[in-house]
Coordinates of C-alpha atoms and ligand atoms in Angstrom, one line a residue:
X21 CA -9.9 1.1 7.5
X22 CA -12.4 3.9 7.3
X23 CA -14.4 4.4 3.9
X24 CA -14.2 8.0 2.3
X25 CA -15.1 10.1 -0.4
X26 CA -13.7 12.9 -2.3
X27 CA -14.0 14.9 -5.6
X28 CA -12.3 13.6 -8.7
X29 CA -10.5 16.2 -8.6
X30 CA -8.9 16.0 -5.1
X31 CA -8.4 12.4 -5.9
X32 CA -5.8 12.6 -8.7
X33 CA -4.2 15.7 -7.0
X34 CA -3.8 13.2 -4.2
X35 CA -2.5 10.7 -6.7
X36 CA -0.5 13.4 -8.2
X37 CA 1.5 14.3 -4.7
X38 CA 2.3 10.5 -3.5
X39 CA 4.3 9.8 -7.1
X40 CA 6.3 13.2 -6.8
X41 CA 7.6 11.1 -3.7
X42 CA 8.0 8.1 -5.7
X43 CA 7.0 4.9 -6.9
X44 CA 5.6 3.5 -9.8
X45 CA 2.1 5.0 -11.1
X46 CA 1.1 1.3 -11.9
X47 CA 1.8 0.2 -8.0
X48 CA 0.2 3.2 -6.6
X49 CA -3.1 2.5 -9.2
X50 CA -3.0 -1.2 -7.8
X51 CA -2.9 0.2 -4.7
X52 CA -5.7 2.2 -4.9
X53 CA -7.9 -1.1 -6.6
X54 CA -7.0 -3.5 -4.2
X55 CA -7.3 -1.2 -1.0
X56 CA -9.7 1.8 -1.6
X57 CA -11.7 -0.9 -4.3
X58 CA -11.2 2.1 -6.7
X59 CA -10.5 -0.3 -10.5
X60 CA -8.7 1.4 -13.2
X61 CA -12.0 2.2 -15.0
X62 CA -13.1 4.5 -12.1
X63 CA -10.3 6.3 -12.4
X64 CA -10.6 6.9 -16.1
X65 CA -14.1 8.1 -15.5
X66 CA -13.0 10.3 -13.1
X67 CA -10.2 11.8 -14.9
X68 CA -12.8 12.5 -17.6
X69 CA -15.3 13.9 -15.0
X70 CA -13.2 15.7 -12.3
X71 CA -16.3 17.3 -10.8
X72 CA -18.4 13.6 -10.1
X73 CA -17.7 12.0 -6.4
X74 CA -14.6 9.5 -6.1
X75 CA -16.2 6.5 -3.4
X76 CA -13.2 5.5 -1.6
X77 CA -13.4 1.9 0.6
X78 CA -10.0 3.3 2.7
X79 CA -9.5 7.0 3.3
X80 CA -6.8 8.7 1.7
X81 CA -5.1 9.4 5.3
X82 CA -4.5 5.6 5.6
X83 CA -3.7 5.0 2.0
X84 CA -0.7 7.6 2.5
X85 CA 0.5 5.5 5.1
X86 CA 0.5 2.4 3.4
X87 CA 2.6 4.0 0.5
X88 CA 5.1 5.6 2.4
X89 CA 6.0 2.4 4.2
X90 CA 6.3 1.0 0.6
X91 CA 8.5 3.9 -0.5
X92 CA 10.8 4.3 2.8
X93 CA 11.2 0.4 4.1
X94 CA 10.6 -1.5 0.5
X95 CA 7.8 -3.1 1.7
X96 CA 5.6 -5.3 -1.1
X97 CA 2.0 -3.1 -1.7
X98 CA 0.9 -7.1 -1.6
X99 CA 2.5 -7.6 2.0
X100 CA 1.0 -4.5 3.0
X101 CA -1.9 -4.8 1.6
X102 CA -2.2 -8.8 2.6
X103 CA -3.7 -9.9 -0.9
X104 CA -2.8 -10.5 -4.4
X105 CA -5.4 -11.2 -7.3
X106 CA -3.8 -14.1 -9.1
X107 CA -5.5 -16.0 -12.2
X108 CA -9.1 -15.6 -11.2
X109 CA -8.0 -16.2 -7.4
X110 CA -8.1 -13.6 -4.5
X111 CA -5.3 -15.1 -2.5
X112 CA -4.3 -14.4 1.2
X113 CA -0.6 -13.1 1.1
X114 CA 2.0 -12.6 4.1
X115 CA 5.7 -12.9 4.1
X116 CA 5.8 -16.4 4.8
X117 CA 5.3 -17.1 1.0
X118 CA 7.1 -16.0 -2.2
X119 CA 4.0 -13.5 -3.8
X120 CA 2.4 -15.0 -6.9
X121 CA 3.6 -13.8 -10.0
X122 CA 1.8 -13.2 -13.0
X123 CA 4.2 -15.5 -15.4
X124 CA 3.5 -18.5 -13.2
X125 CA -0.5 -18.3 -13.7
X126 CA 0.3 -19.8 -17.2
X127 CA 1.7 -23.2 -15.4
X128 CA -1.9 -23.6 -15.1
X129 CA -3.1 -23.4 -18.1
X130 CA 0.0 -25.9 -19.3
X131 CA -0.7 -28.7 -16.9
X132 CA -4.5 -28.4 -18.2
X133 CA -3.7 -28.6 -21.8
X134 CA -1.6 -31.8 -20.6
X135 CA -4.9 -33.6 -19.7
X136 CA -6.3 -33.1 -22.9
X137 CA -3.6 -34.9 -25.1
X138 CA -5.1 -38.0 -26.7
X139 CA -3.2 -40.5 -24.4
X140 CA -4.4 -38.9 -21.4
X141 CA -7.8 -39.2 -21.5
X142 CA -8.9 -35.8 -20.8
X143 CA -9.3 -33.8 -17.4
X144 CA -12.5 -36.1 -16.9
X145 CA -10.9 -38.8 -15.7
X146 CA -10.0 -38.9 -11.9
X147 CA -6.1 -38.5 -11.5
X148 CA -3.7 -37.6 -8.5
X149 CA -2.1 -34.1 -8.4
X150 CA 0.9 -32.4 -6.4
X151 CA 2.3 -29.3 -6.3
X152 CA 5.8 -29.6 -4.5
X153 CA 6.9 -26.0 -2.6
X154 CA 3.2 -24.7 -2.7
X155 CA 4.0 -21.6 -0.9
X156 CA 0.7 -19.3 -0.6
X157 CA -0.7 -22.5 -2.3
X158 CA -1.5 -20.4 -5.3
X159 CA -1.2 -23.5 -7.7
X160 CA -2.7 -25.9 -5.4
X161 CA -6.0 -23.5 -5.2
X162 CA -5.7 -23.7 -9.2
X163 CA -5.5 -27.3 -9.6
X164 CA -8.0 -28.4 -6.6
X165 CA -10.6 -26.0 -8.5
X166 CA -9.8 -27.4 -12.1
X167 CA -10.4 -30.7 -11.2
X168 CA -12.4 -31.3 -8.5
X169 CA -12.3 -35.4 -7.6
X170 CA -9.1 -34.9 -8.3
X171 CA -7.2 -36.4 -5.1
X172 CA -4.4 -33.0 -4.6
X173 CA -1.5 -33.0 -2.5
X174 CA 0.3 -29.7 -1.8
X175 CA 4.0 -29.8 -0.2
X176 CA 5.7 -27.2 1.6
X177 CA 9.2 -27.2 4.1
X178 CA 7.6 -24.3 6.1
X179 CA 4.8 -24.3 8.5
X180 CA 4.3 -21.1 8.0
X181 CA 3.8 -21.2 4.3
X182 CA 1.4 -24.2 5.2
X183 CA -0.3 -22.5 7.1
X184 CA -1.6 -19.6 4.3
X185 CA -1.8 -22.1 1.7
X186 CA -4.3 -23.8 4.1
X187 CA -6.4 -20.6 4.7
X188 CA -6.3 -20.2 0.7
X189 CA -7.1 -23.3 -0.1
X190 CA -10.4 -23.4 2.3
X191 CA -11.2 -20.2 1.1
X192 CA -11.0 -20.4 -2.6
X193 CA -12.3 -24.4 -3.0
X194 CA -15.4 -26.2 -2.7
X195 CA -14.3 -30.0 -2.7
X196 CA -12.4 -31.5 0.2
X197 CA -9.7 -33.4 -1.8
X198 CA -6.5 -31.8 -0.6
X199 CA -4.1 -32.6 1.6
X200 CA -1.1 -30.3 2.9
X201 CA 2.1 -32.3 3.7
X202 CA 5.4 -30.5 5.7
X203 CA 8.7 -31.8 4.1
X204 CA 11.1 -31.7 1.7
X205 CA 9.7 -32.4 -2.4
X206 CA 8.6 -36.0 -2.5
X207 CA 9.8 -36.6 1.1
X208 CA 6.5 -36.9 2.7
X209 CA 4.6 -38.3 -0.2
X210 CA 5.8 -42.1 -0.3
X211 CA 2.2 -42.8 0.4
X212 CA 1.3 -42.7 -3.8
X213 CA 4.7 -43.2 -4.8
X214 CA 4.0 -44.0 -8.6
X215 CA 0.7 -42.3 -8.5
X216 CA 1.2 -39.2 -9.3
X217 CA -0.6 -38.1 -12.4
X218 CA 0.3 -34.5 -12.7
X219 CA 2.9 -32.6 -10.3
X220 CA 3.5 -29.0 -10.9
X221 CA 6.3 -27.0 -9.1
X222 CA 7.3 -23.6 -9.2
X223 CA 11.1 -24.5 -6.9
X224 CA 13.3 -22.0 -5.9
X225 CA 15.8 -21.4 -8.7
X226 CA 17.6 -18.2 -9.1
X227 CA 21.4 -18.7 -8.4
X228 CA 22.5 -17.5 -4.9
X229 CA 24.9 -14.2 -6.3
X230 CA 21.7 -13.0 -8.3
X231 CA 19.5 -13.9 -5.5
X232 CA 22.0 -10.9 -3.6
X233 CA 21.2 -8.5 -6.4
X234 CA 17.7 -8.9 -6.6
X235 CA 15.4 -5.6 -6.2
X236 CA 15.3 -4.5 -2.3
X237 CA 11.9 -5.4 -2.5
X238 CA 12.3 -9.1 -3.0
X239 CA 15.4 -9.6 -2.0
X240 CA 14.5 -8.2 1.8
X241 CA 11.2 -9.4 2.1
X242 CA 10.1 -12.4 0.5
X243 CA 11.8 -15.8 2.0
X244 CA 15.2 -16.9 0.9
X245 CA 14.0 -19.9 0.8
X246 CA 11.6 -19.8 -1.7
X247 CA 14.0 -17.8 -3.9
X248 CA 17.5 -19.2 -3.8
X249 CA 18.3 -22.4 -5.9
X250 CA 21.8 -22.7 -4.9
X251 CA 24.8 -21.7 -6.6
X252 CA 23.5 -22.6 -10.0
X253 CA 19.8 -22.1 -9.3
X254 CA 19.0 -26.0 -10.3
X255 CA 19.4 -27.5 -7.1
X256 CA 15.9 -28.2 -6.3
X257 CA 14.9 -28.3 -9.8
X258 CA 17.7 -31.5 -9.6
X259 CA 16.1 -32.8 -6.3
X260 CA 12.3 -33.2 -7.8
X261 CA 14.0 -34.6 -11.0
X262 CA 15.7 -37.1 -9.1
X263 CA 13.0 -39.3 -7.7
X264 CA 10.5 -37.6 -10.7
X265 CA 10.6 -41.1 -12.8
X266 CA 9.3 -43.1 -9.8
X267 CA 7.0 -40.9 -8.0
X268 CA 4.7 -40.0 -11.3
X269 CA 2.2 -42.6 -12.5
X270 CA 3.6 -43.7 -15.9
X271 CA 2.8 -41.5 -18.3
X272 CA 2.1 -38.7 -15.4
X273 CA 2.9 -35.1 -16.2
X274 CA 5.7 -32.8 -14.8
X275 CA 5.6 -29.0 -14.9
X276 CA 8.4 -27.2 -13.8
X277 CA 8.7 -23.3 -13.8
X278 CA 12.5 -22.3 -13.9
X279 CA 14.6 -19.3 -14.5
X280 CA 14.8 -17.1 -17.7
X281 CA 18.0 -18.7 -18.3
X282 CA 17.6 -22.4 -17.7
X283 CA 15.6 -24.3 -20.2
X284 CA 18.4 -25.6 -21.8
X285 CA 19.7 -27.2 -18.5
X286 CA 16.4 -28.4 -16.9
X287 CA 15.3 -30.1 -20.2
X288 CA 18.5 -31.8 -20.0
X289 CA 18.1 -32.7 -16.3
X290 CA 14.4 -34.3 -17.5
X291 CA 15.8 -36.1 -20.4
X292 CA 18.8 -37.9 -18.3
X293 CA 16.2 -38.7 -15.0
X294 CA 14.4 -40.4 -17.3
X295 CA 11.5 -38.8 -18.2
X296 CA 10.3 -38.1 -22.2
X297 CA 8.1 -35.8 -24.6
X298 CA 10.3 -33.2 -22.6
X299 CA 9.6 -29.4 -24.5
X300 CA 9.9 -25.9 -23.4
X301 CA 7.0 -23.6 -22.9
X302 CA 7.4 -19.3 -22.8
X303 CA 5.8 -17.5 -20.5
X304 CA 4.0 -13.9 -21.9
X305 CA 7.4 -11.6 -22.3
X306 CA 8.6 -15.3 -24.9
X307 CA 11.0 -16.2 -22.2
X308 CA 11.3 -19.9 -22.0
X309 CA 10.5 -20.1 -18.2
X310 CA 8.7 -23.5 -18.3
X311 CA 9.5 -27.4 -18.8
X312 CA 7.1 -30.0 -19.3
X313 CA 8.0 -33.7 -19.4
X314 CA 6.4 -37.2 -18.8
X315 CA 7.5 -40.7 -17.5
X316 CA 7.5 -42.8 -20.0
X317 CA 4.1 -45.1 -20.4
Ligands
LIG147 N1 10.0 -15.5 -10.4 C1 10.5 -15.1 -9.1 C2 11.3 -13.9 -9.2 O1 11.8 -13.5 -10.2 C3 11.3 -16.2 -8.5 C4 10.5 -17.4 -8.2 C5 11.3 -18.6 -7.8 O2 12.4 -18.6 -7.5 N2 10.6 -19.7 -7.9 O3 11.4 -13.2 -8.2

C-alpha cells in the first residue's frame, strides 16, 4: 500500500462519497484508523482545520477498493484488512478464526478477578491455564501475557485456526509457556487431567436456525464452526461441562462465554456437572453472556 496525503478537506469529501454508497460511518472511520493509521482524533482535528494536510499510511485509491469489496461481497473490514485491535492486543485475523469481539475482552478481566478471591491465593502463584476453541488465540495471548509462568494450553479442532493463534501468540508474548494442541475440548489434554487451574472458553453457541439468520457478514464469512452450537446452541457448552469436574484442579476456575439467551441453562448445566460458586457475569450492553463456576475444593 502506497502512503499519501491530501487536504482535510478532500479527505472528508472522500469520506463523504464512500458512505453515500453505503456502510456504516463507524466501519469506514475504523477503516481509515486501522489502514491509512488515520485515529479518530486526526479526523476531528481535521474537520476543525480543513485547510491543514491529512498524512495518509494507504492512498485513498486503495482504500476505495478495500470498501467496495466490503460493500458489494460482505466482506469483514477485519478480514480485509487482516487485523483487529482487541483488549490492548493487535491480533492477526484471517477467515480461519471467528473475529474477536469486543464483549468477550471482559472474559479476561473475569478469569483475573477469579485469581484474586481469598481461597485462590492470588495470580502470584504459578497455576495451569486453557482456553478450549482458541480460535485467533485472542484469549490465549491474554492469559499467557497476564500470567507469565503460568504453564497455558490453547485447544483448537482446526489447523488452520492453530496456525494464527500460533503467529499471535509469538507475536504478542514474551514467555515461552504455551502450548497449542489440535482436538476436540479436553480431547487432547489428558496429559494434566485434574490440573487445570483456570480454563476459559468462548465455544460455539448460537443455535443452528439463528446461525442461518445471522448478518451476511458473519454468517458468509466467518467459520460455521466456530459459530454454530447445534440445535440449541449448548452443545459444546455441554461437551466442556461434561468432563469440566475432572479435568480442573479442585477448586480450578471455569469461564464460559454463551449466548444472550442462555445463562439460565448453562448455570444449570455447571450446577448438575458438578461444579459450585456458579454466577452469571454481563457483558457491557448488561446481557448476561458469561458463566463462571469452580470444582468444588
Ligand atoms: N458472539 C458471536 C456473534 O454474535 C458468536 C461467538 C460464538 O459463537 N462463540 O457473532
Amino acid at each position: 500500500m502506497e502512503s499519501a496525503s491530501c487536504s482535510g478537506q478532500e479527505l472528508l469529501a472522500w469520506r463523504r462519497r464512500q458512505l453515500l454508497r453505503g456502510g456504516r460511518a463507524v466501519d469506514l472511520d475504523w477503516l481509515l484508523a486501522m489502514e491509512a493509521n488515520l485515529s479518530w482524533a486526526e479526523l476531528q482535528r481535521l474537520r476543525i482545520l480543513p485547510e491543514s494536510t491529512a498524512s495518509l499510511a494507504s492512498s485513498l485509491r486503495d482504500l476505495e477498493k478495500l470498501w467496495s469489496v466490503h460493500l458489494q461481497n460482505h466482506v469483514p473490514l477485519q478480514h480485509l484488512v487482516g487485523r483487529c485491535p482487541w483488549r490492548d492486543l493487535d491480533l492477526q485475523i484471517s477467515s480461519a478464526a471467528l473475529i474477536p469481539r469486543q464483549e468477550t475482552e471482559l472474559l479476561i478481566d473475569f478469569a483475573l478477578d477469579c485469581l484474586q478471591e481469598p481461597q485462590a491465593a492470588g495470580c502470584a502463584f504459578v497455576g495451569r491455564w486453557a482456553d478450549l476453541g482458541t480460535g485467533s488465540g485472542a484469549l490465549a495471548v491474554a492469559l499467557a501475557r497476564a500470567l507469565p509462568g503460568w504453564d497455558g494450553h490453547a485447544v483448537d479442532l482446526s489447523a488452520a485456526a492453530l496456525g494464527l493463534a500460533q503467529t499471535n501468540l509469538n507475536a504478542l508474548t514474551t514467555s515461552g509457556t504455551w502450548q497449542l494442541h489440535q482436538g476436540s475440548w479436553w480431547d487432547p489434554l489428558q496429559r494434566w487431567w485434574g490440573l487445570f487451574d483456570l480454563v476459559v472458553a468462548n465455544p460455539p453457541y448460537i443455535p443452528s436456525q439463528v446461525v442461518e439468520a445471522l448478518d451476511p457478514l458473519v454468517r458468509d464469512h466467518e467459520p460455521r464452526q466456530a459459530l454454530c452450537g447445534g440445535e440449541d446452541g449448548l452443545d459444546c457448552c455441554r461437551a466442556i461441562l461434561e468432563r469440566a469436574p475432572e479435568a480442573l484442579s479442585p477448586g480450578g476456575w471455569l469461564l464460559l462465554e454463551h449466548h444472550h439467551d442462555q445463562s439460565d441453562q448453562v448455570l444449570g448445566l455447571m450446577r448438575s456437572a458438578g461444579l459450585v460458586l456458579s454466577r452469571a457475569h454481563s457483558d457491557l450492553s448488561d446481557v448476561k453472556r458469561f458463566a463462571i463456576a469452580r470444582r468444588p475444593l
